[in-house]
CSV table of C-alpha atoms and ligand atoms in Angstrom, one decimal:
chain,number,residue,atom,x,y,z
F,65,UNK,CA,77.6,53.6,58.3
F,66,UNK,CA,73.0,54.0,58.6
F,67,UNK,CA,71.5,52.4,56.4
F,68,UNK,CA,68.6,55.3,56.6
F,69,UNK,CA,67.4,56.5,53.1
F,70,UNK,CA,65.1,59.1,54.4
F,71,UNK,CA,65.8,62.0,56.5
F,72,UNK,CA,63.6,60.5,58.6
F,73,UNK,CA,65.4,57.9,59.2
F,74,UNK,CA,68.8,59.5,59.2
F,75,UNK,CA,67.4,61.8,62.1
F,76,UNK,CA,65.8,58.5,64.2
F,77,UNK,CA,69.0,55.8,62.9
F,78,UNK,CA,71.7,59.5,65.1
F,79,UNK,CA,69.5,59.4,67.4
F,80,UNK,CA,69.7,55.6,68.5
F,81,UNK,CA,73.1,55.3,68.2
F,82,UNK,CA,74.4,58.2,69.6
F,83,UNK,CA,71.5,59.3,72.6
F,84,UNK,CA,73.6,60.2,75.6
F,85,UNK,CA,76.6,60.4,73.6
F,86,UNK,CA,76.2,63.6,71.7
F,87,UNK,CA,73.2,66.1,72.7
F,88,UNK,CA,70.3,66.5,71.0
F,89,UNK,CA,69.6,69.1,69.5
F,90,UNK,CA,73.5,68.5,68.4
F,91,UNK,CA,72.1,65.6,66.3
F,92,UNK,CA,69.1,67.1,64.8
F,93,UNK,CA,71.5,69.6,63.0
F,94,UNK,CA,74.2,66.8,62.1
F,95,UNK,CA,71.6,64.6,60.4
F,96,UNK,CA,69.7,66.9,58.2
F,97,UNK,CA,73.8,67.7,57.3
F,98,UNK,CA,74.5,63.2,57.3
F,99,UNK,CA,71.3,63.3,54.9
F,100,UNK,CA,72.7,65.1,52.4
F,101,UNK,CA,75.8,63.9,52.2
F,102,UNK,CA,74.8,60.6,51.8
F,103,UNK,CA,72.8,61.8,49.0
F,104,UNK,CA,75.3,63.4,47.6
F,105,UNK,CA,78.2,60.7,48.3
F,106,UNK,CA,75.8,58.6,46.5
F,107,UNK,CA,75.0,61.4,43.3
F,108,UNK,CA,78.7,62.6,43.0
F,109,UNK,CA,79.7,58.2,42.8
F,110,UNK,CA,82.2,59.4,46.2
F,111,UNK,CA,83.4,57.0,48.6
F,112,UNK,CA,84.6,58.4,52.9
F,113,UNK,CA,86.7,57.1,54.8
F,114,UNK,CA,86.8,58.3,58.7
F,115,UNK,CA,89.2,57.9,60.1
F,116,UNK,CA,89.0,56.6,64.1
F,117,UNK,CA,89.0,59.9,65.9
F,118,UNK,CA,86.4,62.3,64.2
F,119,UNK,CA,84.0,63.0,65.9
F,120,UNK,CA,80.9,60.8,67.3
F,121,UNK,CA,78.2,62.5,65.2
F,122,UNK,CA,80.7,62.0,62.0
F,123,UNK,CA,82.3,59.0,63.0
F,124,UNK,CA,78.5,57.2,63.2
F,125,UNK,CA,77.1,58.8,60.3
F,126,UNK,CA,78.6,59.5,57.1
F,127,UNK,CA,82.4,57.4,56.6
F,128,UNK,CA,81.7,53.8,54.8
F,129,UNK,CA,84.2,52.7,56.2
F,130,UNK,CA,86.3,54.1,60.3
F,131,UNK,CA,89.3,52.9,60.9
F,132,UNK,CA,93.1,52.7,61.6
F,133,UNK,CA,95.8,54.4,60.0
F,134,UNK,CA,97.0,50.9,58.5
F,135,UNK,CA,93.1,49.4,57.7
F,136,UNK,CA,92.3,52.9,56.0
F,137,UNK,CA,95.8,52.8,54.1
F,138,UNK,CA,94.3,49.6,53.0
F,139,UNK,CA,90.8,49.9,51.4
F,140,UNK,CA,91.5,53.7,50.3
F,141,UNK,CA,94.6,51.3,48.0
F,142,UNK,CA,91.5,49.5,46.4
F,143,UNK,CA,88.9,52.7,46.4
F,144,UNK,CA,87.1,52.1,42.6
F,145,UNK,CA,85.0,55.5,43.8
F,146,UNK,CA,85.4,58.5,41.3
F,147,UNK,CA,86.3,60.6,44.1
F,148,UNK,CA,88.0,60.0,47.6
F,149,UNK,CA,86.1,61.6,50.9
F,150,UNK,CA,89.4,61.6,53.8
F,151,UNK,CA,87.6,62.6,56.5
F,152,UNK,CA,91.6,62.1,58.9
F,153,UNK,CA,94.3,64.3,58.5
F,154,UNK,CA,96.1,65.5,55.9
F,155,UNK,CA,98.7,62.9,55.7
F,156,UNK,CA,96.4,60.2,55.5
F,157,UNK,CA,94.8,62.1,52.5
F,158,UNK,CA,98.0,62.0,50.9
F,159,UNK,CA,98.6,57.8,51.4
F,160,UNK,CA,95.7,57.3,49.8
F,161,UNK,CA,96.4,59.3,47.2
F,162,UNK,CA,99.7,57.2,46.8
F,163,UNK,CA,98.0,54.0,45.8
F,164,UNK,CA,95.1,54.9,44.3
F,165,UNK,CA,96.3,57.9,42.6
F,166,UNK,CA,94.2,58.2,38.9
F,167,UNK,CA,91.1,58.9,42.3
F,168,UNK,CA,89.9,63.0,44.0
F,169,UNK,CA,91.3,63.0,46.5
F,170,UNK,CA,89.8,65.4,48.9
F,171,UNK,CA,91.0,66.6,52.7
F,172,UNK,CA,87.6,68.4,54.0
F,173,UNK,CA,89.9,71.2,55.4
F,174,UNK,CA,92.3,73.3,53.5
F,175,UNK,CA,94.5,72.5,56.7
F,176,UNK,CA,94.8,69.4,59.0
F,177,UNK,CA,98.1,69.1,60.0
F,178,UNK,CA,100.7,66.2,62.2
F,179,UNK,CA,102.9,67.2,64.7
F,180,UNK,CA,104.6,63.8,64.0
F,181,UNK,CA,104.5,65.2,60.8
F,182,UNK,CA,105.5,68.5,61.2
F,183,UNK,CA,108.3,67.1,62.9
F,184,UNK,CA,111.2,66.5,59.9
F,185,UNK,CA,111.5,67.0,56.7
F,186,UNK,CA,112.6,65.4,53.2
F,187,UNK,CA,116.2,67.2,54.3
F,188,UNK,CA,115.9,66.0,57.3
F,189,UNK,CA,116.0,62.3,56.2
F,190,UNK,CA,118.7,62.9,54.4
F,191,UNK,CA,121.3,63.7,56.6
F,192,UNK,CA,120.6,60.9,58.0
F,193,UNK,CA,121.0,58.5,55.4
F,194,UNK,CA,124.3,61.0,54.6
F,195,UNK,CA,125.3,60.3,58.7
F,196,UNK,CA,124.4,56.6,59.0
F,197,UNK,CA,125.2,55.7,55.2
F,198,UNK,CA,123.6,52.5,54.3
F,199,UNK,CA,120.6,51.9,57.8
F,200,UNK,CA,117.6,51.2,56.0
F,201,UNK,CA,114.9,54.0,57.0
F,202,UNK,CA,112.0,53.0,58.1
F,203,UNK,CA,108.8,55.9,58.5
F,204,UNK,CA,105.8,56.3,60.3
F,205,UNK,CA,102.8,56.6,57.7
F,206,UNK,CA,102.6,59.9,60.3
F,207,UNK,CA,105.0,62.1,57.8
F,208,UNK,CA,104.0,63.4,54.8
F,209,UNK,CA,105.0,62.8,51.3
F,210,UNK,CA,108.1,64.0,50.5
F,211,UNK,CA,109.3,62.3,53.7
F,212,UNK,CA,108.0,58.8,52.9
F,213,UNK,CA,109.4,59.4,49.0
F,214,UNK,CA,113.7,59.4,50.8
F,215,UNK,CA,112.6,56.1,53.1
F,216,UNK,CA,112.5,52.1,52.6
F,217,UNK,CA,110.1,51.3,54.0
F,218,UNK,CA,106.7,52.7,55.8
F,219,UNK,CA,105.1,51.4,59.4
F,220,UNK,CA,101.7,53.1,60.8
F,221,UNK,CA,101.5,51.6,64.9
F,222,UNK,CA,99.6,48.6,64.1
F,223,UNK,CA,102.7,47.3,62.0
F,224,UNK,CA,106.2,49.2,63.3
F,225,UNK,CA,107.8,45.7,65.0
F,226,UNK,CA,107.2,43.5,62.7
F,227,UNK,CA,107.9,45.8,59.5
F,228,UNK,CA,111.3,46.5,61.5
F,229,UNK,CA,111.5,42.2,62.0
F,230,UNK,CA,111.3,42.1,58.3
F,231,UNK,CA,114.4,44.1,58.0
F,232,UNK,CA,117.3,41.9,56.5
F,233,UNK,CA,119.5,43.9,58.3
F,234,UNK,CA,120.3,44.5,62.6
F,235,UNK,CA,120.6,48.7,62.1
F,236,UNK,CA,117.8,50.6,61.0
F,237,UNK,CA,116.7,54.2,61.7
F,238,UNK,CA,113.2,55.0,62.9
F,239,UNK,CA,111.2,58.2,62.4
F,240,UNK,CA,110.3,60.6,63.4
F,241,UNK,CA,108.3,59.8,66.4
F,242,UNK,CA,110.8,59.2,69.9
F,243,UNK,CA,108.4,57.1,71.8
F,244,UNK,CA,106.9,55.0,69.2
F,245,UNK,CA,110.7,54.3,68.2
F,246,UNK,CA,111.6,53.6,72.1
F,247,UNK,CA,108.9,51.7,72.8
F,248,UNK,CA,109.3,49.5,69.3
F,249,UNK,CA,113.0,49.6,70.3
F,250,UNK,CA,111.6,47.7,73.8
F,251,UNK,CA,109.3,45.1,71.1
F,252,UNK,CA,112.1,44.5,69.2
F,253,UNK,CA,115.6,44.1,71.1
F,254,UNK,CA,116.9,47.6,70.3
F,255,UNK,CA,119.0,50.2,71.6
F,256,UNK,CA,118.4,53.5,70.2
F,257,UNK,CA,119.7,56.8,69.9
F,258,UNK,CA,117.9,60.0,69.3
F,259,UNK,CA,118.6,63.0,69.1
F,260,UNK,CA,118.5,66.4,70.8
F,261,UNK,CA,117.7,69.7,69.5
F,262,UNK,CA,118.0,73.1,70.4
F,263,UNK,CA,115.6,73.6,66.8
F,264,UNK,CA,118.5,74.4,64.5
F,265,UNK,CA,120.9,72.2,65.3
F,266,UNK,CA,120.4,68.1,66.4
F,267,UNK,CA,123.1,66.6,68.2
F,268,UNK,CA,123.5,62.8,68.4
F,269,UNK,CA,125.8,60.6,71.4
F,270,UNK,CA,127.2,57.8,69.3
F,271,UNK,CA,129.3,56.7,71.8
F,272,UNK,CA,127.4,54.5,72.5
F,273,UNK,CA,126.3,51.0,71.2
F,274,UNK,CA,123.7,51.6,69.4
F,275,UNK,CA,121.1,49.5,66.0
F,276,UNK,CA,118.0,51.6,66.4
F,277,UNK,CA,118.8,55.4,65.6
F,278,UNK,CA,115.3,57.3,65.6
F,279,UNK,CA,114.0,61.5,66.1
F,280,UNK,CA,112.3,63.6,68.4
F,281,UNK,CA,109.2,63.7,66.9
F,282,UNK,CA,106.1,63.3,69.5
F,283,UNK,CA,102.5,63.8,69.1
F,284,UNK,CA,101.2,66.5,71.0
F,285,UNK,CA,98.1,65.0,71.6
F,286,UNK,CA,99.7,61.5,73.4
F,287,UNK,CA,102.9,63.2,75.2
F,288,UNK,CA,99.8,65.1,77.3
F,289,UNK,CA,99.5,62.0,79.0
F,290,UNK,CA,101.1,61.1,82.2
F,291,UNK,CA,102.3,57.8,84.8
F,292,UNK,CA,100.5,60.1,87.0
F,293,UNK,CA,97.3,60.5,85.6
F,294,UNK,CA,97.2,56.3,85.7
F,295,UNK,CA,98.2,56.6,89.4
F,296,UNK,CA,95.4,59.2,89.7
F,297,UNK,CA,92.7,57.4,88.2
F,298,UNK,CA,93.4,53.6,89.4
F,299,UNK,CA,93.6,54.8,93.0
F,300,UNK,CA,89.2,55.6,91.5
F,301,UNK,CA,88.7,52.9,90.7
F,302,UNK,CA,91.2,50.1,90.7
F,303,UNK,CA,89.1,48.4,88.1
F,304,UNK,CA,89.7,50.0,86.0
F,305,UNK,CA,91.8,48.2,82.1
F,306,UNK,CA,93.7,51.7,81.3
F,307,UNK,CA,93.9,51.3,77.1
F,308,UNK,CA,97.0,54.1,75.2
F,309,UNK,CA,98.4,53.9,72.0
F,310,UNK,CA,102.0,53.7,71.6
F,311,UNK,CA,102.4,57.3,70.7
F,312,UNK,CA,102.5,57.7,74.8
F,313,UNK,CA,105.7,57.8,76.5
F,314,UNK,CA,107.5,54.4,77.3
F,315,UNK,CA,106.4,55.2,80.8
F,316,UNK,CA,102.2,55.5,80.5
F,317,UNK,CA,102.4,53.3,78.1
F,318,UNK,CA,104.3,50.0,80.6
F,319,UNK,CA,102.7,51.8,83.0
F,320,UNK,CA,99.5,50.6,80.8
F,321,UNK,CA,97.4,47.3,80.7
F,322,UNK,CA,97.5,47.2,76.9
F,323,UNK,CA,99.0,49.8,74.6
F,324,UNK,CA,97.8,49.4,70.7
F,325,UNK,CA,96.7,51.3,67.6
F,326,UNK,CA,93.2,53.2,67.3
F,327,UNK,CA,92.5,50.1,65.4
F,328,UNK,CA,93.5,47.3,68.6
F,329,UNK,CA,92.3,50.0,71.6
F,330,UNK,CA,88.7,49.4,70.2
F,331,UNK,CA,89.9,45.5,69.4
F,332,UNK,CA,90.7,45.1,73.4
F,333,UNK,CA,87.9,47.1,74.9
F,334,UNK,CA,85.8,44.6,72.5
F,335,UNK,CA,86.8,41.5,73.4
F,336,UNK,CA,89.0,41.9,76.2
F,337,UNK,CA,86.2,41.2,79.9
F,338,UNK,CA,86.8,44.2,81.8
F,339,UNK,CA,85.2,46.2,84.8
F,340,UNK,CA,85.5,50.1,82.6
F,341,UNK,CA,87.8,51.0,80.7
F,342,UNK,CA,90.2,54.2,80.1
F,343,UNK,CA,91.5,55.8,76.4
F,344,UNK,CA,95.4,57.7,76.9
F,345,UNK,CA,94.0,58.7,73.1
F,346,UNK,CA,92.8,61.3,71.3
F,347,UNK,CA,89.1,61.6,72.8
F,348,UNK,CA,86.0,61.6,70.6
F,349,UNK,CA,87.6,57.5,70.4
F,350,UNK,CA,85.9,57.3,73.6
F,351,UNK,CA,82.5,58.8,72.1
F,352,UNK,CA,83.2,57.0,69.5
F,353,UNK,CA,83.2,53.4,71.6
F,354,UNK,CA,80.9,54.3,74.3
F,355,UNK,CA,78.5,54.4,71.3
F,356,UNK,CA,79.2,51.8,69.1
F,357,UNK,CA,79.6,49.4,72.7
F,358,UNK,CA,77.0,51.0,74.9
F,359,UNK,CA,77.3,47.7,77.7
F,360,UNK,CA,81.2,48.3,78.3
F,361,UNK,CA,81.9,51.0,80.2
F,362,UNK,CA,84.2,54.0,79.1
F,363,UNK,CA,85.3,56.3,81.5
F,364,UNK,CA,84.9,59.3,79.3
F,365,UNK,CA,87.7,61.5,81.1
F,366,UNK,CA,89.6,62.8,78.2
F,367,UNK,CA,89.7,66.0,77.3
F,368,UNK,CA,92.7,65.9,74.6
F,369,UNK,CA,91.4,66.5,71.3
F,370,UNK,CA,93.8,66.3,68.6
F,371,UNK,CA,93.9,70.1,66.5
F,372,UNK,CA,93.9,68.6,63.2
F,373,UNK,CA,91.8,66.7,63.3
F,374,UNK,CA,89.0,68.8,64.8
F,375,UNK,CA,89.6,70.5,61.2
F,376,UNK,CA,87.1,67.6,59.8
F,377,UNK,CA,83.4,68.8,60.6
F,378,UNK,CA,80.7,67.6,58.7
F,379,UNK,CA,80.0,71.3,57.6
F,380,UNK,CA,83.2,71.1,56.0
F,381,UNK,CA,82.9,67.4,54.2
F,382,UNK,CA,79.5,68.4,52.6
F,383,UNK,CA,81.6,70.9,51.5
F,384,UNK,CA,84.8,69.2,50.1
F,385,UNK,CA,81.5,67.4,48.6
F,386,UNK,CA,79.4,70.2,47.2
F,387,UNK,CA,83.2,72.5,45.5
F,388,UNK,CA,85.3,69.2,44.7
F,389,UNK,CA,87.6,70.4,48.2
F,390,UNK,CA,90.7,70.2,49.0
F,391,UNK,CA,92.1,68.2,46.3
F,392,UNK,CA,95.8,66.0,47.0
F,393,UNK,CA,98.3,66.4,44.5
F,394,UNK,CA,101.4,65.3,44.8
F,395,UNK,CA,104.0,65.9,42.7
F,396,UNK,CA,104.5,61.9,40.5
F,397,UNK,CA,108.3,61.9,41.0
F,398,UNK,CA,107.8,61.9,44.8
F,399,UNK,CA,104.5,59.7,44.7
F,400,UNK,CA,106.2,56.8,43.2
F,401,UNK,CA,109.0,56.5,45.4
F,402,UNK,CA,106.8,57.3,48.3
F,403,UNK,CA,104.2,54.5,47.1
F,404,UNK,CA,107.4,52.0,47.2
F,405,UNK,CA,107.7,52.7,50.5
F,406,UNK,CA,103.9,52.5,51.5
F,407,UNK,CA,103.9,49.7,49.4
F,408,UNK,CA,106.0,47.4,50.5
F,409,UNK,CA,104.6,47.3,54.2
F,410,UNK,CA,101.3,46.8,52.7
F,411,UNK,CA,102.9,43.8,51.3
F,412,UNK,CA,103.9,42.6,55.3
F,413,UNK,CA,100.0,42.3,55.3
J,569,LIG,P1,96.2,54.4,64.5
J,569,LIG,O1,97.7,54.8,63.5
J,569,LIG,O2,96.9,54.2,65.2
J,569,LIG,O3,95.4,55.4,64.0
J,569,LIG,O4,97.0,56.1,64.3
J,569,LIG,C1,96.8,57.5,63.8
J,569,LIG,C2,97.4,58.3,65.0
J,569,LIG,O5,97.6,59.6,63.9
J,569,LIG,C3,97.1,58.5,66.0
J,569,LIG,O6,98.0,59.6,67.1
J,570,LIG,FE1,99.1,63.9,65.3
J,570,LIG,FE2,98.7,63.3,67.4
J,570,LIG,FE3,97.2,64.4,66.1
J,570,LIG,FE4,98.1,61.8,65.9
J,570,LIG,S1,96.6,62.4,66.7
J,570,LIG,S2,97.2,63.7,63.9
J,570,LIG,S3,100.3,62.0,65.9
J,570,LIG,S4,99.0,65.3,66.3
């Protein structure tokens, strides 16, 4: 967050922070928007939460808090401003509303989806519960409120193993990310089955031993990274530390030096010494870390931008404040049920 109180100071601070990361002319233009956002934010008693995937000029200028899904959920739950502006995607803004329903929660884009959240419906979860009765359902927070409402407990990539270990049963349904489920199954010693689908029917092979049931959702960003990418990079830079997100395939995670949530990835770069680092995740995060810790050598070779996170711009954030758009509304019955699953997760710590 900036300390600037004038437009000139805003410009200076943003140049200082973003030099070499964002073109100078873009910084000048965005400094004017940042100044206006920060002015209006105070006037309207709003708080801005920014996910680690926000583009660098936005990330380093207007959020009061930045972080991963788990960290931002915790902050959203306790926020006492009148308006929460969530610079992230829709399921994140929904989680803020679930946890803090009396506040006005705004998403600065008419639509900012997520391929994981889109991969499963509440009806799919009801069908799974009918198929595997009595088995607790753990749902990744990258889902919509009606899906959360059907589940026992939520998790993020930062606490998925802890959430599973907190259940007093061996069997678990883990939705909807196939790769996160496979990675967590390995961590928790579970045998997982994942359905195949032709887009209409979903088929499980239940002939072998299993105690975890997954789903076929994928993150369209993390699905793009391959072991071959890592091998090629290591040939060029043998001393690189490869840091991946657990939404990457297990093969990619195995070939990496570390895997963790976006906050854990940032902590790794800050705390573990390496000659250079490659992040296998949404590419804005590499730029954001490069601006925060300029002494670290980040290989900024990634070009995979999440098209949904990319909907959240500084212009849209300013419009969100000016016109109170786009407000998140959740049916109260669904919200109350979803809140149980999210609050149960938060209580785990
Ligand atoms: P984090 O919970 O690690 O911030 O990740 C959210 C996300 O959408 C990753 O693609
Ligand atoms: Fe969803 Fe992937 Fe984008 Fe994260 S990066 S919001 S999981 S599509």
